[in-house]
PDB file of C-alpha atoms in Angstrom:
ATOM      1  CA  MET I   1      -0.434  -0.429  -0.341  1.00  0.00           C
ATOM      2  CA  LYS I   2       2.860   2.201   1.025  1.00  0.00           C
ATOM      3  CA  LYS I   3       4.616   1.730  -2.091  1.00  0.00           C
ATOM      4  CA  THR I   4       2.039   2.164  -4.516  1.00  0.00           C
ATOM      5  CA  LEU I   5       0.615   6.087  -3.032  1.00  0.00           C
ATOM      6  CA  ILE I   6       4.711   6.516  -3.333  1.00  0.00           C
ATOM      7  CA  ILE I   7       4.398   5.407  -7.052  1.00  0.00           C
ATOM      8  CA  LEU I   8       0.979   7.284  -6.978  1.00  0.00           C
ATOM      9  CA  CYS I   9       2.345  10.380  -5.762  1.00  0.00           C
ATOM     10  CA  SER I  10       5.486  10.530  -7.717  1.00  0.00           C
ATOM     11  CA  THR I  11       3.682  10.366 -11.016  1.00  0.00           C
ATOM     12  CA  LEU I  12       1.646  13.137  -9.588  1.00  0.00           C
ATOM     13  CA  LEU I  13       4.379  15.695  -8.877  1.00  0.00           C
ATOM     14  CA  LEU I  14       6.422  14.730 -12.534  1.00  0.00           C
ATOM     15  CA  THR I  15       2.813  15.101 -14.041  1.00  0.00           C
ATOM     16  CA  LEU I  16       2.439  18.379 -12.986  1.00  0.00           C
ATOM     17  CA  GLN I  17       6.251  19.240 -12.919  1.00  0.00           C
ATOM     18  CA  SER I  18       6.455  18.868 -16.903  1.00  0.00           C
ATOM     19  CA  CYS I  19       3.124  20.545 -17.580  1.00  0.00           C
ATOM     20  CA  GLY I  20       4.762  23.999 -16.189  1.00  0.00           C
ATOM     21  CA  ILE I  21       2.322  26.830 -14.826  1.00  0.00           C
ATOM     22  CA  TYR I  22      -1.237  25.731 -16.525  1.00  0.00           C
ATOM     23  CA  SER I  23      -3.056  28.799 -17.786  1.00  0.00           C
ATOM     24  CA  PHE I  24      -6.737  28.353 -18.051  1.00  0.00           C
ATOM     25  CA  THR I  25      -7.079  31.309 -21.141  1.00  0.00           C
ATOM     26  CA  GLY I  26      -4.189  28.975 -22.608  1.00  0.00           C
ATOM     27  CA  ALA I  27      -1.890  32.337 -22.809  1.00  0.00           C
ATOM     28  CA  ASP I  28       1.906  32.019 -23.269  1.00  0.00           C
ATOM     29  CA  ILE I  29       2.972  35.039 -21.929  1.00  0.00           C
ATOM     30  CA  GLY I  30       7.143  33.489 -21.901  1.00  0.00           C
ATOM     31  CA  ASN I  31       9.123  35.543 -19.614  1.00  0.00           C
ATOM     32  CA  ALA I  32       7.188  38.867 -20.155  1.00  0.00           C
ATOM     33  CA  GLU I  33       5.905  40.810 -17.505  1.00  0.00           C
ATOM     34  CA  THR I  34       4.864  43.997 -19.096  1.00  0.00           C
ATOM     35  CA  PHE I  35       2.472  44.914 -22.026  1.00  0.00           C
ATOM     36  CA  GLN I  36       1.416  49.012 -23.984  1.00  0.00           C
ATOM     37  CA  VAL I  37      -1.716  48.572 -25.916  1.00  0.00           C
ATOM     38  CA  ASN I  38      -1.134  52.236 -27.300  1.00  0.00           C
ATOM     39  CA  PHE I  39      -4.366  53.986 -28.548  1.00  0.00           C
ATOM     40  CA  PHE I  40      -6.099  52.820 -31.798  1.00  0.00           C
ATOM     41  CA  GLU I  41      -6.742  56.216 -33.643  1.00  0.00           C
ATOM     42  CA  ASN I  42     -10.412  55.562 -35.318  1.00  0.00           C
ATOM     43  CA  GLN I  43      -9.697  56.056 -39.600  1.00  0.00           C
ATOM     44  CA  ALA I  44     -11.964  54.338 -40.900  1.00  0.00           C
ATOM     45  CA  ASP I  45     -13.642  56.881 -43.154  1.00  0.00           C
ATOM     46  CA  LEU I  46     -17.238  56.754 -40.879  1.00  0.00           C
ATOM     47  CA  VAL I  47     -15.925  58.108 -37.185  1.00  0.00           C
ATOM     48  CA  GLU I  48     -17.616  57.381 -34.655  1.00  0.00           C
ATOM     49  CA  PRO I  49     -17.181  59.262 -32.040  1.00  0.00           C
ATOM     50  CA  GLY I  50     -15.131  58.270 -29.000  1.00  0.00           C
ATOM     51  CA  ILE I  51     -14.925  53.833 -30.540  1.00  0.00           C
ATOM     52  CA  ASP I  52     -10.737  54.628 -30.493  1.00  0.00           C
ATOM     53  CA  ARG I  53     -10.921  54.983 -26.860  1.00  0.00           C
ATOM     54  CA  GLN I  54     -13.452  52.377 -26.454  1.00  0.00           C
ATOM     55  CA  PHE I  55     -11.712  49.921 -27.807  1.00  0.00           C
ATOM     56  CA  THR I  56      -8.125  50.574 -26.794  1.00  0.00           C
ATOM     57  CA  LEU I  57      -9.759  50.149 -22.953  1.00  0.00           C
ATOM     58  CA  SER I  58     -10.825  46.651 -23.776  1.00  0.00           C
ATOM     59  CA  LEU I  59      -7.986  45.646 -25.370  1.00  0.00           C
ATOM     60  CA  GLN I  60      -6.169  46.420 -22.151  1.00  0.00           C
ATOM     61  CA  ASP I  61      -9.400  44.797 -20.037  1.00  0.00           C
ATOM     62  CA  LEU I  62      -9.212  41.656 -21.346  1.00  0.00           C
ATOM     63  CA  ILE I  63      -5.059  41.587 -21.429  1.00  0.00           C
ATOM     64  CA  LEU I  64      -5.318  42.337 -17.547  1.00  0.00           C
ATOM     65  CA  ASN I  65      -8.421  39.929 -16.877  1.00  0.00           C
ATOM     66  CA  GLN I  66      -6.570  37.115 -18.665  1.00  0.00           C
ATOM     67  CA  THR I  67      -2.523  37.000 -17.513  1.00  0.00           C
ATOM     68  CA  ASN I  68      -0.628  38.082 -14.698  1.00  0.00           C
ATOM     69  CA  LEU I  69       1.236  40.743 -17.234  1.00  0.00           C
ATOM     70  CA  ASN I  70       1.793  44.713 -15.615  1.00  0.00           C
ATOM     71  CA  LEU I  71       0.300  47.609 -17.802  1.00  0.00           C
ATOM     72  CA  THR I  72       2.885  49.721 -18.533  1.00  0.00           C
ATOM     73  CA  ASN I  73       2.548  53.680 -20.765  1.00  0.00           C
ATOM     74  CA  GLU I  74       5.834  52.894 -22.501  1.00  0.00           C
ATOM     75  CA  ASN I  75       8.590  50.396 -23.182  1.00  0.00           C
ATOM     76  CA  GLY I  76       6.312  47.630 -22.512  1.00  0.00           C
ATOM     77  CA  GLU I  77       8.106  43.996 -23.489  1.00  0.00           C
ATOM     78  CA  LEU I  78       4.600  43.167 -25.169  1.00  0.00           C
ATOM     79  CA  ILE I  79       3.440  46.015 -27.241  1.00  0.00           C
ATOM     80  CA  PHE I  80       0.073  45.895 -29.364  1.00  0.00           C
ATOM     81  CA  GLU I  81      -0.936  49.152 -31.612  1.00  0.00           C
ATOM     82  CA  GLY I  82      -2.981  50.370 -34.908  1.00  0.00           C
ATOM     83  CA  GLU I  83      -5.916  51.876 -35.879  1.00  0.00           C
ATOM     84  CA  ILE I  84      -9.136  51.284 -36.658  1.00  0.00           C
ATOM     85  CA  VAL I  85      -9.371  50.788 -40.499  1.00  0.00           C
ATOM     86  CA  ASP I  86     -12.845  50.269 -40.935  1.00  0.00           C
ATOM     87  CA  TYR I  87     -16.965  50.910 -39.594  1.00  0.00           C
ATOM     88  CA  TYR I  88     -19.501  50.647 -42.019  1.00  0.00           C
ATOM     89  CA  ILE I  89     -23.294  49.616 -41.987  1.00  0.00           C
ATOM     90  CA  ALA I  90     -24.429  47.764 -45.185  1.00  0.00           C
ATOM     91  CA  PRO I  91     -27.908  45.746 -45.664  1.00  0.00           C
ATOM     92  CA  MET I  92     -27.874  41.893 -45.643  1.00  0.00           C
ATOM     93  CA  THR I  93     -31.081  40.880 -46.200  1.00  0.00           C
ATOM     94  CA  ALA I  94     -34.177  42.060 -48.351  1.00  0.00           C
ATOM     95  CA  THR I  95     -38.311  42.106 -47.994  1.00  0.00           C
ATOM     96  CA  ALA I  96     -40.182  41.147 -50.886  1.00  0.00           C
ATOM     97  CA  ASP I  97     -41.009  44.547 -51.442  1.00  0.00           C
ATOM     98  CA  ASN I  98     -37.079  45.228 -51.936  1.00  0.00           C
ATOM     99  CA  THR I  99     -36.100  47.855 -48.459  1.00  0.00           C
ATOM    100  CA  ALA I 100     -33.435  46.447 -46.233  1.00  0.00           C
ATOM    101  CA  ALA I 101     -34.696  43.864 -43.607  1.00  0.00           C
ATOM    102  CA  GLN I 102     -31.380  43.230 -41.786  1.00  0.00           C
ATOM    103  CA  ASN I 103     -28.273  45.577 -42.156  1.00  0.00           C
ATOM    104  CA  ARG I 104     -24.636  44.825 -40.551  1.00  0.00           C
ATOM    105  CA  LEU I 105     -22.339  46.952 -39.085  1.00  0.00           C
ATOM    106  CA  THR I 106     -18.693  45.931 -39.470  1.00  0.00           C
ATOM    107  CA  ILE I 107     -15.402  47.027 -37.883  1.00  0.00           C
ATOM    108  CA  ALA I 108     -12.083  45.933 -38.585  1.00  0.00           C
ATOM    109  CA  VAL I 109      -8.859  46.341 -36.539  1.00  0.00           C
ATOM    110  CA  ASN I 110      -5.474  46.874 -37.977  1.00  0.00           C
ATOM    111  CA  VAL I 111      -2.830  45.687 -35.369  1.00  0.00           C
ATOM    112  CA  ARG I 112       1.052  45.665 -35.043  1.00  0.00           C
ATOM    113  CA  TYR I 113       1.946  43.248 -32.119  1.00  0.00           C
ATOM    114  CA  TYR I 114       5.483  43.365 -30.525  1.00  0.00           C
ATOM    115  CA  ASN I 115       7.459  41.209 -28.154  1.00  0.00           C
ATOM    116  CA  THR I 116      10.460  42.670 -27.869  1.00  0.00           C
ATOM    117  CA  LEU I 117      11.638  39.606 -25.930  1.00  0.00           C
ATOM    118  CA  GLU I 118      11.001  36.988 -28.954  1.00  0.00           C
ATOM    119  CA  PRO I 119      10.646  39.012 -31.825  1.00  0.00           C
ATOM    120  CA  GLU I 120       9.437  35.956 -33.752  1.00  0.00           C
ATOM    121  CA  LYS I 121       6.172  36.248 -32.942  1.00  0.00           C
ATOM    122  CA  ASP I 122       5.679  39.759 -33.810  1.00  0.00           C
ATOM    123  CA  PHE I 123       2.755  40.373 -36.538  1.00  0.00           C
ATOM    124  CA  GLU I 124       0.883  42.911 -38.227  1.00  0.00           C
ATOM    125  CA  ARG I 125      -3.224  41.859 -39.149  1.00  0.00           C
ATOM    126  CA  THR I 126      -6.157  43.279 -39.408  1.00  0.00           C
ATOM    127  CA  PHE I 127      -9.301  41.774 -37.612  1.00  0.00           C
ATOM    128  CA  SER I 128     -12.699  42.220 -37.914  1.00  0.00           C
ATOM    129  CA  PHE I 129     -15.933  41.373 -36.759  1.00  0.00           C
ATOM    130  CA  TYR I 130     -20.357  42.315 -37.181  1.00  0.00           C
ATOM    131  CA  TYR I 131     -23.562  43.014 -35.310  1.00  0.00           C
ATOM    132  CA  ASP I 132     -25.886  42.560 -37.472  1.00  0.00           C
ATOM    133  CA  TYR I 133     -29.623  44.251 -36.399  1.00  0.00           C
ATOM    134  CA  PRO I 134     -33.240  45.027 -37.434  1.00  0.00           C
ATOM    135  CA  ALA I 135     -33.190  47.501 -40.410  1.00  0.00           C
ATOM    136  CA  ASN I 136     -35.956  49.245 -39.075  1.00  0.00           C
ATOM    137  CA  THR I 137     -34.293  50.099 -35.884  1.00  0.00           C
ATOM    138  CA  GLN I 138     -31.741  52.947 -35.631  1.00  0.00           C
ATOM    139  CA  LEU I 139     -28.192  52.716 -34.810  1.00  0.00           C
ATOM    140  CA  VAL I 140     -27.526  54.984 -31.368  1.00  0.00           C
ATOM    141  CA  GLY I 141     -28.213  54.623 -27.718  1.00  0.00           C
ATOM    142  CA  GLY I 142     -28.579  51.336 -26.379  1.00  0.00           C
ATOM    143  CA  VAL I 143     -28.258  49.297 -29.659  1.00  0.00           C
ATOM    144  CA  LEU I 144     -25.404  51.203 -30.807  1.00  0.00           C
ATOM    145  CA  GLU I 145     -23.740  50.271 -27.597  1.00  0.00           C
ATOM    146  CA  THR I 146     -24.313  46.562 -27.318  1.00  0.00           C
ATOM    147  CA  ALA I 147     -23.486  45.914 -31.299  1.00  0.00           C
ATOM    148  CA  VAL I 148     -19.817  47.541 -30.278  1.00  0.00           C
ATOM    149  CA  ASP I 149     -19.582  45.781 -26.819  1.00  0.00           C
ATOM    150  CA  GLU I 150     -19.949  42.418 -28.648  1.00  0.00           C
ATOM    151  CA  ILE I 151     -17.921  43.500 -31.767  1.00  0.00           C
ATOM    152  CA  PHE I 152     -15.033  44.636 -29.354  1.00  0.00           C
ATOM    153  CA  THR I 153     -15.587  41.837 -27.507  1.00  0.00           C
ATOM    154  CA  ARG I 154     -15.059  38.830 -30.347  1.00  0.00           C
ATOM    155  CA  ILE I 155     -11.843  41.176 -31.733  1.00  0.00           C
ATOM    156  CA  THR I 156      -9.844  41.671 -29.048  1.00  0.00           C
ATOM    157  CA  GLN I 157     -10.524  38.041 -27.928  1.00  0.00           C
ATOM    158  CA  ASP I 158      -8.986  37.134 -31.209  1.00  0.00           C
ATOM    159  CA  ILE I 159      -5.797  39.361 -31.161  1.00  0.00           C
ATOM    160  CA  PHE I 160      -5.339  37.919 -27.342  1.00  0.00           C
ATOM    161  CA  ASN I 161      -5.345  34.254 -29.390  1.00  0.00           C
ATOM    162  CA  ALA I 162      -3.544  35.485 -32.158  1.00  0.00           C
ATOM    163  CA  ALA I 163      -0.159  37.002 -29.536  1.00  0.00           C
ATOM    164  CA  LEU I 164      -0.600  35.100 -26.640  1.00  0.00           C
ATOM    165  CA  THR I 165      -1.881  32.043 -27.337  1.00  0.00           C
ATOM    166  CA  ASP I 166      -0.784  28.660 -29.850  1.00  0.00           C
ATOM    167  CA  TRP I 167      -4.640  27.936 -30.845  1.00  0.00           C
TER     168      TRP I 167
END
């Protein structure tokens, strides 16, 4: 019995030791301790005021909540920067009398990611997502807030996955 317990404990210890520290988000920050998110300027043809700041804060919050990295304003080991490049509304479906039944808000963000500790992980890529809403609804107030929140949630998670996970 004692021998079985020793073997079981040894196996458990070796298993845990070989895996290193497990992250529930799958984040691989390497030896990095800091990150910075530079302001994402809105350069889209159609400018919705405030979404640039909202996006920048959303990305900062996601990284803070899913890693143990510290946010810094300069000299970050992991750097995220870029710009909002598209913000547009397009009709998606039509009714029998040729009017829009549903519209789609699409936002695209160009991201440059720099890993100063592992430069081979650097990238520049555009991430986009959309939100569909009824054409008879105005994209203002709560509807706009819901749309932008949903889009930014998806885009920031995609950026996080591209930069800090091997998924």
